[in-house]
Amino acid sequence: FVLYQKSQDLAASKQWVEHTYEAINTNNELMLGIQGMNNSVRGYLITGEKIFRDNYQRSESQVDPLYNTLKTLTADNPERQAQLAEMRAVFDKLQTVMQRQISERSRFRRISRSDVVTTRELMDEIRHYSRLIAAGERVLLTQRSEFEKNQQ
């Protein structure tokens, strides 16, 4: 019975380690999607070429599923949930500004300097939340890896 229990504990521990890696990777992918949106908008603003607008839409379509996956993966962690909610609120503002910039550029209108500055500031805030999430998950990974090592 003791050996069986130990093997169950080890299996559970391995699952938590894998789960944490998945959360870290999803957070990274989420940031890549948001950064892809930002880069695409900048490319579109500079060139007006449709490919950048298409790339923006492709990146934008990846963000919600990744955000929802990360939210699900961290559902047991109230601190992470709060960070994700704050990140989402900032992202929603960023998305509004980016869509306005695309719309203005599509009509050959000048983009306001304040929108450009706002985009940079919002991206910085999102990066901040992403770093907090990543740091918290790395702490969990260390703890869970140590626990797994002690189970062997």
Short mmCIF file of C-alpha atoms in Angstrom, two decimals:
data_model
loop_
_atom_site.label_atom_id
_atom_site.label_comp_id
_atom_site.label_asym_id
_atom_site.label_seq_id
_atom_site.Cartn_x
_atom_site.Cartn_y
_atom_site.Cartn_z
CA PHE A 1 0.00 0.00 0.00
CA VAL A 2 2.82 2.43 0.86
CA LEU A 3 4.51 1.81 -2.48
CA TYR A 4 1.20 2.33 -4.29
CA GLN A 5 0.58 5.61 -2.44
CA LYS A 6 4.11 6.79 -3.20
CA SER A 7 3.66 6.07 -6.91
CA GLN A 8 0.33 7.95 -6.88
CA ASP A 9 1.98 10.94 -5.18
CA LEU A 10 4.80 10.89 -7.74
CA ALA A 11 2.35 10.75 -10.64
CA ALA A 12 0.34 13.66 -9.22
CA SER A 13 3.50 15.63 -8.64
CA LYS A 14 4.64 15.08 -12.24
CA GLN A 15 1.24 16.27 -13.48
CA TRP A 16 1.55 19.50 -11.47
CA VAL A 17 5.01 20.13 -12.92
CA GLU A 18 3.69 19.56 -16.45
CA HIS A 19 0.70 21.76 -15.68
CA THR A 20 2.98 24.59 -14.58
CA TYR A 21 5.11 24.28 -17.72
CA GLU A 22 1.90 24.50 -19.75
CA ALA A 23 0.89 27.70 -17.92
CA ILE A 24 4.33 29.23 -18.52
CA ASN A 25 4.26 28.31 -22.21
CA THR A 26 0.72 29.61 -22.64
CA ASN A 27 1.70 32.91 -21.01
CA ASN A 28 4.61 33.16 -23.46
CA GLU A 29 2.35 32.38 -26.43
CA LEU A 30 -0.17 34.97 -25.22
CA MET A 31 2.54 37.62 -25.13
CA LEU A 32 3.70 36.59 -28.61
CA GLY A 33 0.14 37.02 -29.88
CA ILE A 34 -0.23 40.46 -28.33
CA GLN A 35 3.21 41.48 -29.57
CA GLY A 36 2.25 40.19 -33.02
CA MET A 37 -0.80 42.45 -32.96
CA ASN A 38 1.36 45.40 -31.96
CA ASN A 39 3.98 44.74 -34.62
CA SER A 40 1.31 44.29 -37.28
CA VAL A 41 -0.42 47.54 -36.40
CA ARG A 42 2.88 49.39 -36.53
CA GLY A 43 3.64 47.85 -39.92
CA TYR A 44 0.22 48.81 -41.20
CA LEU A 45 0.51 52.36 -39.90
CA ILE A 46 3.87 52.79 -41.61
CA THR A 47 3.09 51.11 -44.94
CA GLY A 48 -0.69 50.88 -45.26
CA GLU A 49 -0.22 47.39 -46.73
CA LYS A 50 -3.12 44.97 -46.25
CA ILE A 51 -0.83 42.10 -45.23
CA PHE A 52 -0.13 43.85 -41.94
CA ARG A 53 -3.84 44.29 -41.27
CA ASP A 54 -4.34 40.60 -42.05
CA ASN A 55 -1.50 39.67 -39.69
CA TYR A 56 -3.10 41.83 -36.99
CA GLN A 57 -6.39 39.98 -37.37
CA ARG A 58 -4.64 36.60 -37.28
CA SER A 59 -2.74 37.51 -34.11
CA GLU A 60 -5.85 39.01 -32.56
CA SER A 61 -7.80 35.78 -33.16
CA GLN A 62 -5.18 33.84 -31.15
CA VAL A 63 -5.30 36.07 -28.07
CA ASP A 64 -8.72 35.15 -26.65
CA PRO A 65 -8.21 31.36 -26.78
CA LEU A 66 -4.75 31.71 -25.21
CA TYR A 67 -6.05 34.05 -22.52
CA ASN A 68 -8.91 31.65 -21.73
CA THR A 69 -6.53 28.68 -21.61
CA LEU A 70 -4.21 30.51 -19.23
CA LYS A 71 -7.15 31.53 -17.08
CA THR A 72 -8.28 27.90 -16.90
CA LEU A 73 -4.78 26.64 -16.15
CA THR A 74 -4.42 29.07 -13.26
CA ALA A 75 -8.00 28.77 -11.95
CA ASP A 76 -6.71 27.40 -8.63
CA ASN A 77 -4.56 30.50 -8.05
CA PRO A 78 -6.46 33.67 -6.96
CA GLU A 79 -3.36 35.85 -7.32
CA ARG A 80 -2.85 34.72 -10.91
CA GLN A 81 -6.53 35.22 -11.65
CA ALA A 82 -6.32 38.81 -10.41
CA GLN A 83 -3.21 39.45 -12.53
CA LEU A 84 -4.93 38.02 -15.57
CA ALA A 85 -8.04 40.14 -14.99
CA GLU A 86 -5.89 43.26 -14.74
CA MET A 87 -3.94 42.26 -17.83
CA ARG A 88 -7.20 41.69 -19.70
CA ALA A 89 -8.52 45.14 -18.79
CA VAL A 90 -5.33 46.72 -20.15
CA PHE A 91 -5.47 44.51 -23.25
CA ASP A 92 -9.05 45.60 -23.95
CA LYS A 93 -7.92 49.24 -23.87
CA LEU A 94 -4.99 48.42 -26.14
CA GLN A 95 -7.23 46.61 -28.59
CA THR A 96 -9.56 49.62 -28.77
CA VAL A 97 -6.65 51.97 -29.50
CA MET A 98 -5.20 49.61 -32.13
CA GLN A 99 -8.54 49.22 -33.89
CA ARG A 100 -8.93 53.00 -33.95
CA GLN A 101 -5.43 53.36 -35.42
CA ILE A 102 -6.21 50.81 -38.14
CA SER A 103 -9.48 52.54 -38.93
CA GLU A 104 -7.81 55.96 -39.14
CA ARG A 105 -5.01 54.64 -41.36
CA SER A 106 -7.55 52.91 -43.62
CA ARG A 107 -9.15 56.30 -44.21
CA PHE A 108 -5.73 57.89 -44.77
CA ARG A 109 -6.07 59.97 -41.64
CA ARG A 110 -3.20 60.99 -39.45
CA ILE A 111 -2.61 58.89 -36.30
CA SER A 112 -2.46 61.00 -33.17
CA ARG A 113 0.78 61.08 -31.23
CA SER A 114 -1.19 60.39 -28.06
CA ASP A 115 -2.46 57.10 -29.54
CA VAL A 116 1.09 56.06 -30.34
CA VAL A 117 2.23 56.91 -26.81
CA THR A 118 -0.83 55.20 -25.33
CA THR A 119 -0.10 52.03 -27.29
CA ARG A 120 3.46 51.94 -25.97
CA GLU A 121 2.33 52.53 -22.39
CA LEU A 122 -0.36 49.86 -22.58
CA MET A 123 2.09 47.36 -24.09
CA ASP A 124 4.48 48.11 -21.21
CA GLU A 125 1.69 47.42 -18.71
CA ILE A 126 0.81 44.14 -20.41
CA ARG A 127 4.47 43.10 -20.39
CA HIS A 128 4.56 43.92 -16.67
CA TYR A 129 1.61 41.62 -15.94
CA SER A 130 3.06 38.90 -18.14
CA ARG A 131 6.35 39.08 -16.21
CA LEU A 132 4.46 38.86 -12.89
CA ILE A 133 2.57 35.82 -14.12
CA ALA A 134 5.74 34.18 -15.41
CA ALA A 135 7.62 34.86 -12.17
CA GLY A 136 4.80 33.43 -10.07
CA GLU A 137 4.62 30.33 -12.23
CA ARG A 138 8.40 29.85 -12.04
CA VAL A 139 8.17 29.93 -8.24
CA LEU A 140 5.47 27.26 -8.40
CA LEU A 141 7.55 25.26 -10.85
CA THR A 142 10.52 25.31 -8.47
CA GLN A 143 8.34 24.22 -5.55
CA ARG A 144 6.62 21.51 -7.53
CA SER A 145 9.86 20.22 -9.04
CA GLU A 146 11.42 20.01 -5.57
CA PHE A 147 8.38 18.16 -4.28
CA GLU A 148 8.56 15.77 -7.25
CA LYS A 149 12.26 15.16 -6.63
CA ASN A 150 11.54 14.37 -2.97
CA GLN A 151 8.83 11.88 -4.00
CA GLN A 152 11.30 9.74 -5.93
#
